[in-house]
Tab-separated table of C-alpha atoms in Angstrom:
chain	number	residue	atom	x	y	z
U	1	MET	CA	30.129	-19.025	68.748
U	2	LYS	CA	31.146	-21.933	66.550
U	3	LEU	CA	27.532	-22.207	65.285
U	4	ILE	CA	27.488	-18.507	64.367
U	5	CYS	CA	30.748	-18.832	62.412
U	6	ILE	CA	29.451	-21.877	60.533
U	7	THR	CA	26.188	-20.059	59.736
U	8	VAL	CA	28.052	-16.984	58.453
U	9	VAL	CA	30.304	-19.146	56.255
U	10	MET	CA	27.266	-20.993	54.844
U	11	VAL	CA	25.401	-17.751	54.075
U	12	LEU	CA	28.470	-16.278	52.380
U	13	SER	CA	28.905	-19.463	50.354
U	14	ILE	CA	25.289	-19.357	49.185
U	15	LEU	CA	25.544	-15.677	48.277
U	16	SER	CA	28.787	-16.331	46.458
U	17	CYS	CA	27.150	-19.109	44.418
U	18	ASN	CA	24.253	-16.834	43.475
U	19	ASN	CA	26.655	-14.103	42.338
U	20	SER	CA	28.672	-16.693	40.434
U	21	LYS	CA	25.515	-17.901	38.687
U	22	LYS	CA	24.557	-14.312	37.753
U	23	ASN	CA	28.070	-13.656	36.478
U	24	THR	CA	27.941	-16.827	34.395
U	25	GLU	CA	24.570	-15.764	32.941
U	26	ARG	CA	25.994	-12.326	32.084
U	27	ILE	CA	29.030	-13.895	30.409
U	28	ASP	CA	26.773	-16.231	28.394
U	29	GLU	CA	24.587	-13.281	27.388
U	30	PHE	CA	27.677	-11.307	26.334
U	31	LYS	CA	29.000	-14.230	24.241
U	32	LYS	CA	25.628	-14.590	22.525
U	33	ALA	CA	25.479	-10.820	21.939
U	34	LYS	CA	28.967	-10.790	20.410
U	35	LYS	CA	27.780	-13.395	17.871
U	36	LEU	CA	25.022	-10.982	16.813
U	37	LEU	CA	27.551	-8.177	16.245
U	38	ILE	CA	28.744	-8.627	12.666
U	39	PRO	CA	31.193	-6.361	10.806
U	40	ILE	CA	29.898	-4.956	7.513
U	41	LYS	CA	32.204	-6.197	4.768
U	42	ASN	CA	30.805	-4.321	1.760
U	43	LYS	CA	31.853	-0.659	1.951
U	44	GLU	CA	28.738	0.353	0.008
U	45	ASN	CA	26.690	-0.694	3.046
U	46	PHE	CA	28.622	1.520	5.491
U	47	THR	CA	26.419	4.144	7.083
U	48	ASP	CA	27.397	7.175	9.149
U	49	ASN	CA	24.021	7.304	10.842
U	50	PHE	CA	22.044	4.631	12.666
U	51	GLN	CA	19.887	2.527	10.397
U	52	VAL	CA	17.264	0.066	11.595
U	53	GLU	CA	16.038	-2.619	9.231
U	54	ILE	CA	13.187	-5.006	9.909
U	55	ILE	CA	12.605	-7.908	7.533
U	56	ALA	CA	8.928	-8.705	7.967
U	57	LYS	CA	5.849	-10.116	6.307
U	58	VAL	CA	3.132	-7.455	6.528
U	59	LYS	CA	-0.049	-8.395	4.651
U	60	SER	CA	-1.914	-5.063	4.924
U	61	SER	CA	-0.503	-1.656	3.985
U	62	ASP	CA	0.250	0.586	6.946
U	63	ASN	CA	2.621	3.171	8.407
U	64	PHE	CA	5.235	1.844	10.817
U	65	GLN	CA	6.917	4.203	13.234
U	66	LEU	CA	10.231	4.028	15.017
U	67	PHE	CA	10.544	6.104	18.170
U	68	TYR	CA	13.941	6.498	19.814
U	69	THR	CA	15.484	8.187	22.817
U	70	GLU	CA	19.034	9.288	23.386
U	71	ASN	CA	18.733	8.817	27.104
U	72	TYR	CA	17.383	5.958	29.167
U	73	MET	CA	14.038	7.642	29.706
U	74	LEU	CA	10.927	5.841	28.537
U	75	GLN	CA	9.363	9.000	27.174
U	76	TYR	CA	8.992	8.946	23.410
U	77	SER	CA	7.958	11.995	21.409
U	78	ASP	CA	7.041	12.921	17.851
U	79	GLN	CA	10.314	14.861	17.654
U	80	ASN	CA	12.221	11.565	17.822
U	81	LYS	CA	10.059	9.570	15.442
U	82	ILE	CA	10.556	8.202	11.951
U	83	THR	CA	7.549	7.021	9.933
U	84	THR	CA	7.827	4.591	7.037
U	85	TYR	CA	5.043	3.474	4.723
U	86	VAL	CA	4.825	-0.314	4.422
U	87	GLU	CA	3.009	-1.826	1.459
U	88	GLY	CA	0.988	-4.938	2.242
U	89	LYS	CA	2.557	-8.083	0.725
U	90	ASP	CA	2.379	-11.833	1.219
U	91	SER	CA	6.188	-12.062	1.135
U	92	PHE	CA	8.952	-10.772	3.391
U	93	GLN	CA	10.109	-7.219	2.749
U	94	SER	CA	12.735	-4.830	4.060
U	95	ILE	CA	11.457	-1.961	6.214
U	96	ILE	CA	14.197	0.625	6.778
U	97	PHE	CA	14.369	3.532	9.227
U	98	ASN	CA	17.267	5.976	8.745
U	99	LEU	CA	17.938	7.987	11.875
U	100	PRO	CA	19.337	11.532	11.638
U	101	LYS	CA	23.112	11.974	11.754
U	102	HIS	CA	24.685	12.434	15.179
U	103	VAL	CA	21.809	10.596	16.889
U	104	TYR	CA	22.941	7.754	19.138
U	105	PRO	CA	19.804	6.025	20.401
U	106	GLU	CA	19.754	4.074	23.615
U	107	ARG	CA	16.175	2.792	23.325
U	108	TYR	CA	13.716	2.082	20.556
U	109	ARG	CA	9.995	1.602	20.279
U	110	PHE	CA	8.596	0.029	17.103
U	111	ASP	CA	4.967	0.951	16.415
U	112	VAL	CA	3.709	-1.644	13.972
U	113	GLY	CA	0.534	-0.179	12.756
U	114	SER	CA	-2.393	2.137	12.924
U	115	ASN	CA	-4.415	0.183	10.347
U	116	ARG	CA	-6.797	-2.037	12.300
U	117	GLN	CA	-7.063	-4.292	9.241
U	118	LEU	CA	-3.490	-5.418	9.898
U	119	LYS	CA	-4.046	-8.557	11.965
U	120	GLU	CA	-0.571	-10.085	12.096
U	121	ILE	CA	3.061	-9.654	11.199
U	122	GLU	CA	5.948	-12.078	11.014
U	123	ILE	CA	9.405	-10.661	11.695
U	124	LYS	CA	12.285	-12.560	10.127
U	125	SER	CA	15.092	-10.369	11.495
U	126	LEU	CA	15.981	-7.031	13.044
U	127	THR	CA	19.233	-5.282	12.091
U	128	ILE	CA	20.846	-2.153	13.556
U	129	ARG	CA	23.718	-0.609	11.537
U	130	ILE	CA	26.197	2.178	12.223
U	131	ASP	CA	29.566	2.823	10.582
U	132	GLN	CA	31.133	-0.544	9.823
U	133	GLU	CA	29.213	-2.626	12.357
U	134	GLN	CA	25.783	-4.122	12.589
U	135	ILE	CA	23.735	-6.140	15.009
U	136	VAL	CA	21.636	-8.819	13.339
U	137	ILE	CA	18.955	-10.422	15.499
U	138	PRO	CA	17.468	-13.466	13.754
U	139	GLN	CA	13.891	-14.600	14.280
U	140	GLU	CA	14.778	-17.267	16.857
U	141	PHE	CA	16.278	-14.651	19.211
U	142	LEU	CA	13.761	-11.819	18.743
U	143	SER	CA	11.823	-12.618	21.916
U	144	ASP	CA	15.032	-12.035	23.916
U	145	TYR	CA	15.442	-8.519	22.541
U	146	ILE	CA	12.022	-7.021	21.756
U	147	VAL	CA	8.991	-6.955	24.038
U	148	PRO	CA	5.454	-6.763	22.625
U	149	ASN	CA	2.846	-4.696	24.442
U	150	ASN	CA	-0.683	-5.846	25.387
U	151	TYR	CA	-1.974	-5.330	21.842
U	152	ILE	CA	0.336	-8.055	20.487
U	153	ASN	CA	0.272	-11.796	21.165
U	154	GLN	CA	3.054	-14.023	19.905
U	155	GLU	CA	1.898	-17.301	18.392
U	156	GLY	CA	4.933	-19.223	17.173
U	157	LYS	CA	6.736	-17.066	14.611
U	158	VAL	CA	3.743	-14.763	14.096
U	159	TYR	CA	2.731	-11.731	16.140
U	160	LYS	CA	-1.068	-11.325	16.280
U	161	LEU	CA	-2.301	-7.736	16.617
U	162	ARG	CA	-5.508	-7.069	18.516
U	163	THR	CA	-7.777	-4.377	19.850
U	164	ILE	CA	-8.558	-3.920	23.540
U	165	GLU	CA	-11.880	-2.713	24.872
U	166	LYS	CA	-11.876	-0.477	27.959
U	167	ASN	CA	-14.954	1.247	29.321
U	168	GLY	CA	-16.843	0.739	26.071
U	169	GLU	CA	-14.008	2.227	23.962
U	170	ILE	CA	-11.957	0.208	21.470
U	171	TYR	CA	-8.190	0.840	21.552
U	172	TYR	CA	-5.477	-0.232	19.108
U	173	ASP	CA	-1.817	0.658	19.628
U	174	PRO	CA	0.498	-2.313	18.940
U	175	PHE	CA	4.205	-1.724	19.523
U	176	PHE	CA	7.425	-3.397	20.625
U	177	THR	CA	9.936	-1.980	23.092
U	178	CYS	CA	13.540	-2.896	23.819
U	179	SER	CA	14.304	-5.500	26.438
U	180	PRO	CA	17.155	-4.851	28.909
U	181	LYS	CA	19.252	-7.282	26.843
U	182	PHE	CA	18.624	-5.173	23.727
U	183	ILE	CA	19.745	-2.016	25.540
U	184	ARG	CA	22.965	-3.739	26.618
U	185	LEU	CA	23.433	-5.018	23.068
U	186	LEU	CA	23.218	-1.470	21.684
U	187	GLU	CA	26.121	-0.488	23.930
U	188	LEU	CA	28.360	-2.753	21.822
U	189	LEU	CA	28.000	-0.454	18.804
């Protein structure tokens, strides 16, 4: 009986430590997320609809697309899509997606090209704005918040875009999705 009690106490202690560790990780994540949430000081930059801005170096001209959902489903449609033309440049540029008013997205998918000549992009930052608040994700934290698909390989600060061959067919569909941390970060807005 004494052995059973000791075993139960040990198991509960171990479980308690694991929960404590998870809670500590969540608190650390929340503190980091709060640092990314920055009030907009210039009233001219206030926006009453969601705005997504990507600062990126894109060397070949292409159309970028932003898909969004207003529920947690992973189904994206052309009805909830914004397309922006991006001119190829050797310098960083601002790529802006203005979402319709009264749209409160819970997930995003960034399609970064249909032009197979586009071989790489470098993202300097990702910013989400609404009202007087914005989330600014700098380059060093991007990998925590956006997830590249199989058509994208990260090499240092650069994302390499590639084709994939399946059954003799060549496919090209590079995009990024939101990580669970990104979804939780959006809830702060």
